[in-house]
CSV table of C-alpha atoms in Angstrom, one decimal:
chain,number,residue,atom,x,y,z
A,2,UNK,CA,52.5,9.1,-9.1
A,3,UNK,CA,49.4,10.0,-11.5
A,4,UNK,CA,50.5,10.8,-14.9
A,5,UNK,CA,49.1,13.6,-16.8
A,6,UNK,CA,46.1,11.6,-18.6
A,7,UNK,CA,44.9,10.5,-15.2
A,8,UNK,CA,45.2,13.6,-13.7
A,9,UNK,CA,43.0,15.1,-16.0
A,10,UNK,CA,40.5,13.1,-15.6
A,11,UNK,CA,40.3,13.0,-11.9
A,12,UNK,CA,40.0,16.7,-12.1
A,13,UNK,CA,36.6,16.3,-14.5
A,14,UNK,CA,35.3,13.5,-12.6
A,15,UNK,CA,35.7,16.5,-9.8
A,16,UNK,CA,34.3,19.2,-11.9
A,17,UNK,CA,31.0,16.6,-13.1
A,18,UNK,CA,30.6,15.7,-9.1
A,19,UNK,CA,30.5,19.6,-8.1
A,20,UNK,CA,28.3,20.2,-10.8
A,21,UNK,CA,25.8,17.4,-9.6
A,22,UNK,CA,25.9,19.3,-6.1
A,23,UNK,CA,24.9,21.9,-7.1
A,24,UNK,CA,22.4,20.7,-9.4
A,25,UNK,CA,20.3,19.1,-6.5
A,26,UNK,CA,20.7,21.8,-3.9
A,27,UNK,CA,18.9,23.9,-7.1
A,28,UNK,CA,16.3,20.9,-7.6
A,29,UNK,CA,15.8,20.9,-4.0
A,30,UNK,CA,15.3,24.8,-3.2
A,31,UNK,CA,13.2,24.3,-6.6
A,32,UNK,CA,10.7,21.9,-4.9
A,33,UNK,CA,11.0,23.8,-1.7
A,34,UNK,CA,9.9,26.9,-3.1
A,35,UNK,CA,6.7,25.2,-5.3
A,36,UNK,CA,5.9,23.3,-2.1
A,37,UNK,CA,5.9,26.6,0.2
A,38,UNK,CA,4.1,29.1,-2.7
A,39,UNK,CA,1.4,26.2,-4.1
A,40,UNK,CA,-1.5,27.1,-0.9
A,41,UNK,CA,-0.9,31.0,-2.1
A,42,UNK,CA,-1.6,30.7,-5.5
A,43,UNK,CA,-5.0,29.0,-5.4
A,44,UNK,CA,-8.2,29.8,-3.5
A,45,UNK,CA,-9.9,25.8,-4.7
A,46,UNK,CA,-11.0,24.2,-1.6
A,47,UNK,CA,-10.6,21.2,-3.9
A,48,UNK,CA,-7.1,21.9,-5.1
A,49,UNK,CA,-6.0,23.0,-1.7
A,50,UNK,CA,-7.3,19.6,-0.1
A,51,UNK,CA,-6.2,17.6,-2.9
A,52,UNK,CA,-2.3,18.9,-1.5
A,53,UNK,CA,-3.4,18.2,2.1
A,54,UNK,CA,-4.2,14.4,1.0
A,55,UNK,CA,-1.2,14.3,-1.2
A,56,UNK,CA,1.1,15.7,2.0
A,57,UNK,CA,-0.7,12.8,4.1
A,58,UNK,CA,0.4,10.8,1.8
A,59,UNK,CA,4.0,11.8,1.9
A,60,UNK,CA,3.8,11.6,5.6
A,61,UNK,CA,2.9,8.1,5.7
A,62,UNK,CA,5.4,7.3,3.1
A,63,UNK,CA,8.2,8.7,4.7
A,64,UNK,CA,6.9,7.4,7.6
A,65,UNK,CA,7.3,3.5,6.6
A,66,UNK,CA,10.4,4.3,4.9
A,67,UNK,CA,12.2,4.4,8.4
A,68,UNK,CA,11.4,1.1,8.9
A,69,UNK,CA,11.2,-0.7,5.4
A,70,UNK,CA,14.1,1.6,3.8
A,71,UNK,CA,16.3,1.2,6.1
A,72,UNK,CA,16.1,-2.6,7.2
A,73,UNK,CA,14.4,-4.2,4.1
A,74,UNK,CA,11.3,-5.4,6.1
A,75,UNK,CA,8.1,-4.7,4.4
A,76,UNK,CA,5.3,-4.1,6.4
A,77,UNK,CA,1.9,-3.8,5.0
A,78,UNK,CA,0.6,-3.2,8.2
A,79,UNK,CA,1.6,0.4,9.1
A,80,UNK,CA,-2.4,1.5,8.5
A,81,UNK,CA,-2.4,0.3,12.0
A,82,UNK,CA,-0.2,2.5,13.5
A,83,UNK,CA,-1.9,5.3,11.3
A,84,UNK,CA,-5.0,3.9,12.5
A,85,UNK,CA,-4.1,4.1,16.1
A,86,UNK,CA,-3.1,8.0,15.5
A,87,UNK,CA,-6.1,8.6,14.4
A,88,UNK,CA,-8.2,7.3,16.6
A,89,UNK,CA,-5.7,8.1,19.8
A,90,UNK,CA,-6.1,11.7,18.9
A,91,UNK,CA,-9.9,11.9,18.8
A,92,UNK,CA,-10.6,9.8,21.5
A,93,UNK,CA,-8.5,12.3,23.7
A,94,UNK,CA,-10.3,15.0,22.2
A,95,UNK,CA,-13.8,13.8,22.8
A,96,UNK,CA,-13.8,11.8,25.6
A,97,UNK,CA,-11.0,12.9,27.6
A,98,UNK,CA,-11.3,16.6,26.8
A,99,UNK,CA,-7.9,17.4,25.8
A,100,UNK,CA,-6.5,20.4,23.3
A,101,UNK,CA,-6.2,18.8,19.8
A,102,UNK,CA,-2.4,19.2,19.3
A,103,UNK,CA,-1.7,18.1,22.7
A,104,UNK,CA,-4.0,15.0,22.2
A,105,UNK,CA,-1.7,14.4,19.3
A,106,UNK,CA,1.6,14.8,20.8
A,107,UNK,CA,-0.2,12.3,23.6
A,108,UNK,CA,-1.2,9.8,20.8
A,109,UNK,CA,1.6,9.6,18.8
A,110,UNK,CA,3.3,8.7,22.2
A,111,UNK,CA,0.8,6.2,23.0
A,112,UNK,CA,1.6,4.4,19.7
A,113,UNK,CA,5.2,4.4,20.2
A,114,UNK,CA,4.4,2.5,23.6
A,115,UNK,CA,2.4,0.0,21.5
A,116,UNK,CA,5.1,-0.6,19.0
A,117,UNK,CA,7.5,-1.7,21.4
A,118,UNK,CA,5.6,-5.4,21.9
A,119,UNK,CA,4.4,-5.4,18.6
A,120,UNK,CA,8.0,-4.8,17.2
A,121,UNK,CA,9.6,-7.5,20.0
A,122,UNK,CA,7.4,-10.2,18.5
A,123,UNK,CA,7.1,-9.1,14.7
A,124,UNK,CA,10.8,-9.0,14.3
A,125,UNK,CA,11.6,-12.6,15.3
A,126,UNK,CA,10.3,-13.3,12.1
A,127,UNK,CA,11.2,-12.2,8.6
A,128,UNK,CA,9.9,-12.3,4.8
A,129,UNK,CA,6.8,-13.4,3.9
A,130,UNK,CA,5.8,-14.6,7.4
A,131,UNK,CA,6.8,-10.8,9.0
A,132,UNK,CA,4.1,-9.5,5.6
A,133,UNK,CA,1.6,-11.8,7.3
A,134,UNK,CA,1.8,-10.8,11.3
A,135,UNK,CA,1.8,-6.4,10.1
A,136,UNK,CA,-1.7,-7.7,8.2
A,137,UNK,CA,-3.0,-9.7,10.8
A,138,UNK,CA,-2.4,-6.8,13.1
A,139,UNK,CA,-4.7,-4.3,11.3
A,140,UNK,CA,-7.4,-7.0,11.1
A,141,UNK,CA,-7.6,-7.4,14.7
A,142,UNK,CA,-7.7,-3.4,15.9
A,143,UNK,CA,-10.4,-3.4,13.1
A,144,UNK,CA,-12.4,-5.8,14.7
A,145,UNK,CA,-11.7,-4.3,17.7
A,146,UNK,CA,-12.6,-0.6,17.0
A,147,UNK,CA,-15.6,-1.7,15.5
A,148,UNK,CA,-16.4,-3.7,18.6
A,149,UNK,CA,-15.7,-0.9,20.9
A,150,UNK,CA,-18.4,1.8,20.2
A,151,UNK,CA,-18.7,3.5,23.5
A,152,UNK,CA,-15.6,4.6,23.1
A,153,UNK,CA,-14.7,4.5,19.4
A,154,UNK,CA,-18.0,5.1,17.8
A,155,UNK,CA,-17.9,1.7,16.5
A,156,UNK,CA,-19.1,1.5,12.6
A,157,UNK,CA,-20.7,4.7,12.8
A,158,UNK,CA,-17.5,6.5,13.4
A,159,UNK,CA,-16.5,9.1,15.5
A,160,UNK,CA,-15.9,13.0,14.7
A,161,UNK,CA,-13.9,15.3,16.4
A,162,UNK,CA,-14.7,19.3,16.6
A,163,UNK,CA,-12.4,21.4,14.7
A,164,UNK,CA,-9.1,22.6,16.1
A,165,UNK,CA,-9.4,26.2,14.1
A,166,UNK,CA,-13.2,26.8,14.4
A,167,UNK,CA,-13.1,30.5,13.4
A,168,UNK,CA,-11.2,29.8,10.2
A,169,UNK,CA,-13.4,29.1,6.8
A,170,UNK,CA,-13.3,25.6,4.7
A,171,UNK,CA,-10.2,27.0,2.2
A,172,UNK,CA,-8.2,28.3,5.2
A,173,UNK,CA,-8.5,25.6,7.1
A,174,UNK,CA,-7.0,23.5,4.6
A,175,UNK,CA,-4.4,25.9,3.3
A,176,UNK,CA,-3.6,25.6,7.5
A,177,UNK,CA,-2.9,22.3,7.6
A,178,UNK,CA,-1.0,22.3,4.4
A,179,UNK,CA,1.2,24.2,5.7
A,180,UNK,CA,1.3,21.9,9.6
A,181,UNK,CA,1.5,19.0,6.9
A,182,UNK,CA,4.8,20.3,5.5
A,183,UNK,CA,6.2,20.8,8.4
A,184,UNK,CA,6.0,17.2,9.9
A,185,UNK,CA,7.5,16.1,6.5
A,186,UNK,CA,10.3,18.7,6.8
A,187,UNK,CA,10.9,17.5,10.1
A,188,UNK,CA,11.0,13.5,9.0
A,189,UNK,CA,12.8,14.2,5.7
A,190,UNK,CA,15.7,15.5,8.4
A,191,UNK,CA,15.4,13.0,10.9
A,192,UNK,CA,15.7,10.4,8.2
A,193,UNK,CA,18.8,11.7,6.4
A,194,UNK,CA,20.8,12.3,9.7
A,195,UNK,CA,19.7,8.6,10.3
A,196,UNK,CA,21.2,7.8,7.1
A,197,UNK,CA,24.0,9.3,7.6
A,198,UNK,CA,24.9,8.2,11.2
A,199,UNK,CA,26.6,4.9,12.6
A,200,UNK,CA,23.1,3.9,13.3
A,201,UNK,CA,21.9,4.3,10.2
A,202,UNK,CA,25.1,2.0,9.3
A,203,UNK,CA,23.7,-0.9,10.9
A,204,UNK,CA,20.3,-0.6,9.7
A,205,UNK,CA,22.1,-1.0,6.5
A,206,UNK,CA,23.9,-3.8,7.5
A,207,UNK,CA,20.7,-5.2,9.1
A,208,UNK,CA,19.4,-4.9,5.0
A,209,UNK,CA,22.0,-6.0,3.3
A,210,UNK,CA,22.7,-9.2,5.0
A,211,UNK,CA,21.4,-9.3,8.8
A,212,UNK,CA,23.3,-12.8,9.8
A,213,UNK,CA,26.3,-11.3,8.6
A,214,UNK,CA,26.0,-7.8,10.5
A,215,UNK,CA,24.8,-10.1,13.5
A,216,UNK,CA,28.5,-11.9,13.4
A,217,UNK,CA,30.4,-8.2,12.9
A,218,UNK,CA,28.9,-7.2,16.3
A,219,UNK,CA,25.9,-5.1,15.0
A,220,UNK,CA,23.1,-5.1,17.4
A,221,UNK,CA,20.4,-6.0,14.7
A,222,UNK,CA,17.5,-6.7,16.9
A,223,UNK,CA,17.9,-3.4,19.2
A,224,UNK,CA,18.9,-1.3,15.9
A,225,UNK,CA,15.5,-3.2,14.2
A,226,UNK,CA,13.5,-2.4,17.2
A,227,UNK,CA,14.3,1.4,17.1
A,228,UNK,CA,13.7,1.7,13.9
A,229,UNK,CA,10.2,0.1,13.7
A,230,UNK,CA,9.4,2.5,16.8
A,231,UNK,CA,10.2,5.3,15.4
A,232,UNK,CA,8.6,4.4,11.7
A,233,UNK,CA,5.2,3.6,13.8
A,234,UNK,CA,6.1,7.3,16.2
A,235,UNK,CA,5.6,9.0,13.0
A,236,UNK,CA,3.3,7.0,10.8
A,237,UNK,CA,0.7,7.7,14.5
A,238,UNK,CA,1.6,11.5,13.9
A,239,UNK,CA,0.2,11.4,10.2
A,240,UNK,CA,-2.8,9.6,11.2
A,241,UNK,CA,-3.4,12.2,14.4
A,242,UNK,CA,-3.2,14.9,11.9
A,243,UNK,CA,-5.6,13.4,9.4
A,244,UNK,CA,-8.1,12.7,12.1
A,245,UNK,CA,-7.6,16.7,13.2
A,246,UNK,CA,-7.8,17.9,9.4
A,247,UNK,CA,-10.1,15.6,8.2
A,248,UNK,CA,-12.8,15.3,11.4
A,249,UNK,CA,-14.1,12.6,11.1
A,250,UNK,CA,-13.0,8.5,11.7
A,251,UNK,CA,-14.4,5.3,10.5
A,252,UNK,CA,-12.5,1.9,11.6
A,253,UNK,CA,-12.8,0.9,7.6
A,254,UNK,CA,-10.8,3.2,6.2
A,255,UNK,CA,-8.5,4.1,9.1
A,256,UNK,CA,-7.8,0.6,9.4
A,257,UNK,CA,-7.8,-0.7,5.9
A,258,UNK,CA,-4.8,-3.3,4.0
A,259,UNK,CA,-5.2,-0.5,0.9
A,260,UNK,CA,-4.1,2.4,3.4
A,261,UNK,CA,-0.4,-0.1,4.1
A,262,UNK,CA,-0.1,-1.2,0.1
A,263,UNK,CA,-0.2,2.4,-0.5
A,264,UNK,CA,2.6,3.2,1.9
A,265,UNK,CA,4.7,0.5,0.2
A,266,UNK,CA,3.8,1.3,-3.9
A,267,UNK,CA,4.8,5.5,-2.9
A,268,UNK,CA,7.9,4.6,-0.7
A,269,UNK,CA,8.9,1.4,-3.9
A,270,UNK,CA,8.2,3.7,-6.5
A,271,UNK,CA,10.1,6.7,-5.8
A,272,UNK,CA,12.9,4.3,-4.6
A,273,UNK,CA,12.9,3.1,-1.0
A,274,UNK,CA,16.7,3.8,-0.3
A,275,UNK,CA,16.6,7.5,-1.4
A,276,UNK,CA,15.4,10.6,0.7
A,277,UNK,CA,13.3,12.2,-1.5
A,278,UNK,CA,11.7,8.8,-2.9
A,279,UNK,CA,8.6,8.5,-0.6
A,280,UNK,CA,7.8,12.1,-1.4
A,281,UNK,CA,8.3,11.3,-5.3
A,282,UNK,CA,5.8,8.2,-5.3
A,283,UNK,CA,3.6,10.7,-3.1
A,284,UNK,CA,3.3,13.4,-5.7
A,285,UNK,CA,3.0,10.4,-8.5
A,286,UNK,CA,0.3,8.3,-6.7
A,287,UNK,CA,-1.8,11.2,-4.7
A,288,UNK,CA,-2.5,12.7,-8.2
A,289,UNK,CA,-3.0,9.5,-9.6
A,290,UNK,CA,-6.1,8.4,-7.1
A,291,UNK,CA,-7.4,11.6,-6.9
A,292,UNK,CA,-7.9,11.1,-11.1
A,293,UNK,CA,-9.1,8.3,-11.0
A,294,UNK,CA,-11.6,8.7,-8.5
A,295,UNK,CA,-12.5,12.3,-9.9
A,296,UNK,CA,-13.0,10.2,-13.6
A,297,UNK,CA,-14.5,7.1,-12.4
A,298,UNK,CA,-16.3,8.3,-8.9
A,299,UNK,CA,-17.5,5.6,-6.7
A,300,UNK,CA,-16.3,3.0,-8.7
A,301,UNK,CA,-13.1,0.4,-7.5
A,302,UNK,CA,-10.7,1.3,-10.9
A,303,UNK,CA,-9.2,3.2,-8.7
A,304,UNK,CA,-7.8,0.0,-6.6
A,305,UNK,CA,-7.1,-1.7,-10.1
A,306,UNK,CA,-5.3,1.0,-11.3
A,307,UNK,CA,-2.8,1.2,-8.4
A,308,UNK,CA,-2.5,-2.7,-8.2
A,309,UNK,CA,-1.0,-2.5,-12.2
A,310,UNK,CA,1.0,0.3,-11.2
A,311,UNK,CA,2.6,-1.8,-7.8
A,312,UNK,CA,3.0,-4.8,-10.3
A,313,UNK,CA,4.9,-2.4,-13.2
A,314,UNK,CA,7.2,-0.7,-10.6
A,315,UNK,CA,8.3,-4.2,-9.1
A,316,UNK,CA,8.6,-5.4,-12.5
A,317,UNK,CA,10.6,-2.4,-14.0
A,318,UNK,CA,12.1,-0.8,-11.0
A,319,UNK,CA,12.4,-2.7,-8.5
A,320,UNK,CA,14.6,0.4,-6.5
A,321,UNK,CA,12.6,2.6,-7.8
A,322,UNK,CA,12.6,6.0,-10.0
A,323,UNK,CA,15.1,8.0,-8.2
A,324,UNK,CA,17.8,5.0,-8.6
A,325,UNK,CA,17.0,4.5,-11.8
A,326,UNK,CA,17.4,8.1,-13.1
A,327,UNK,CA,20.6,7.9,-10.8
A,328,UNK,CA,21.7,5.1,-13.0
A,329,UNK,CA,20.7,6.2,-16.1
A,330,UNK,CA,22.8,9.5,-15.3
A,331,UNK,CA,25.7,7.4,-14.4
A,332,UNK,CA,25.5,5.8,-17.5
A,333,UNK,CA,25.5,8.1,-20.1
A,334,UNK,CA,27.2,11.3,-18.1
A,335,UNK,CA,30.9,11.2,-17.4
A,336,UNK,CA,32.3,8.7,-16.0
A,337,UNK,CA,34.0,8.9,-12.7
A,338,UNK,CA,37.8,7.9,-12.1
A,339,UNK,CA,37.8,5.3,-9.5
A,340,UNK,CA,40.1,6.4,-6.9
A,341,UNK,CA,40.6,2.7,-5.3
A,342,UNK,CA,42.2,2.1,-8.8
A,343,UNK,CA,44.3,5.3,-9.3
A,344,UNK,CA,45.5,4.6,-5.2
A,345,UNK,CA,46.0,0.9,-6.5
A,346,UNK,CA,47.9,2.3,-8.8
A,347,UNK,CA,49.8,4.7,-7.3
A,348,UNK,CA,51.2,1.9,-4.6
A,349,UNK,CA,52.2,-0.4,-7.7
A,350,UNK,CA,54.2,2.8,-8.6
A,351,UNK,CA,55.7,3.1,-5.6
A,352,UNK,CA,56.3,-0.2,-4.8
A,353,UNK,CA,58.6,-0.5,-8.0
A,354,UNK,CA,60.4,2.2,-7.5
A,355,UNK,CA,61.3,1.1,-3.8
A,356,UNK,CA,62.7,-1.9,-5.7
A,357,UNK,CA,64.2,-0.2,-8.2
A,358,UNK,CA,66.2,2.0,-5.1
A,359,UNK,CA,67.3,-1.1,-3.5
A,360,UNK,CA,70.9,-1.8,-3.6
């Protein structure tokens, strides 16, 4: 039985977890709302692509977090599955003829396909060595696509017609701001019902300690497998839409190392194990580049500038800002009765006075 003191303070600890509800389903509808209103309030080509580039970058993010959040594996070659998006989209359009959104559809399925291999081989290896087979894998579709210029353009690139033609420059972006935050919404849904599932369990597992989810019975390599597909599905869709927004594709960028150390610094920043933590380091990051290359134009600061910041987040938050304001809440708010204790405590109760009643 709970005496009066403890009683109490469950019921605060109650109290301090309803308000914390409550205070996120605000924050959220908060971010919602300035997310959905921000293309209304501005006519600024600039500022309305600047939110376009800063949604790709979310999309990516969240993207890569389906594979790296959830299993641990970093991967710094997901610009390759962004890459192949890209591309897969306007080659469909150009040479094959096909509507853009259907081409996309088409492509992000295509790369899907192409994980499945890729993932089968990749994921016999881990650490450092699974790092170095994700970057050899962008170097050879760059050499590749810049090999291939019937059908890729090659170094010159390749452009693709625009999907709205009638619409001008500042509603065309405000248009695919808006086909931008829809993808996200749709990821940042997938990925918590993930979490929250007995898949999403294993994955877990698979992070936390893979040989010992391997001898509890988790399928780690199928759950692994699934995971990496699905993180390259999406990470295609973001680079279909970029090719369709953006018109125009060069293997360099589309298949560039930056593009994948991006992915990690937005996802490690915001906090890899947390919904809304790619989207953080998005908003962080995307205003951060587009600074710096508004201050210091052609220049490569830029590319320092985000290398200190990567170095400063593993340094100082290794899980990230979101857990780290999480802690720093736990720490100073109230603190929470732990119920394994007060139960604990309760069958020490009740054990005694069984003996006690014994004759």
């Amino acid at each position: 039985m709970r005496n009066a003191s403890e009683t109490l303070e469950l019921e605060r600890a109650l109290t301090g977890a309803r308000w914390l509800t409550a205070a996120r389903v605000i924050a959220l509808l908060a971010l919602a709302a300035v997310l959905v209103v921000f293309p209304q309030t501005t006519k600024v080509g600039y500022l309305l692509s600047t939110g376009v580039v800063i949604l790709n970058y979310a999309v990516t993010a969240t993207g890569w977090n389906f594979m790296g959040g959830f299993t641990g594996y970093i991967s710094l070659g997901h610009a390759a599955y962004f890459g192949l998006g890209a591309y897969g989209t306007g080659i469909l359009v150009v040479k094959a003829g096909l509507s853009p959104f259907l081409a996309l559809a088409l492509a992000a399925l295509i790369v899907a396909v192409i994980a499945v291999p890729i993932g089968i081989a990749a994921l016999r290896v881990r650490g450092a060595s699974f790092v170095i087979v994700t970057i050899a894998f962008v170097l050879i579709l760059l050499l590749m696509f810049q090999s291939m210029g019937s059908i890729t353009g090659g170094s010159g690139g390749l452009s693709l017609p625009r999907p709205f033609p009638d619409l001008i420059r500042t509603d065309h972006h405000r248009t695919f701001y808006y086909i931008y935050l829809g993808l996200l919404a749709v990821m940042l849904l997938a990925w918590w019902a993930i979490d929250r599932s007995r898949f999403g369990m294993g994955l877990k597992a698979v992070r936390e300690d893979e040989d010992k989810a391997r001898s509890l019975g988790v399928p780690t390599t199928g759950a692994k497998l699934v995971a990496f597909i699905l993180s390259a599905f999406f990470t295609g869709l973001g680079g279909g839409l970029y090719a369709l927004w953006f018109g125009d594709l060069d293997p360099v960028f589309q298949f560039s190392i930056m593009m994948g150390a991006y992915m990690v610094l937005m996802s490690l920043l915001g906090g890899v194990r947390s919904l809304f933590g790619p989207l953080l380091g998005a908003l962080v990051v995307g205003i951060a580049i587009e600074f710096f290359k508004a201050q210091y134009g052609d220049t490569q600061f830029h590319l320092v500038a985000t290398g200190l910041l990567l170095a400063v987040v593993v340094l100082f938050m290794p899980e990230g800002v979101i857990p780290a304001v999480k802690g720093l809440f736990a720490r100073f708010g109230p603190q929470a009765s732990s119920i394994r204790e007060i139960s604990a405590a309760d069958l020490a109760a009740e054990r005694d006075a069984e003996e006690a009643s014994k004759p």
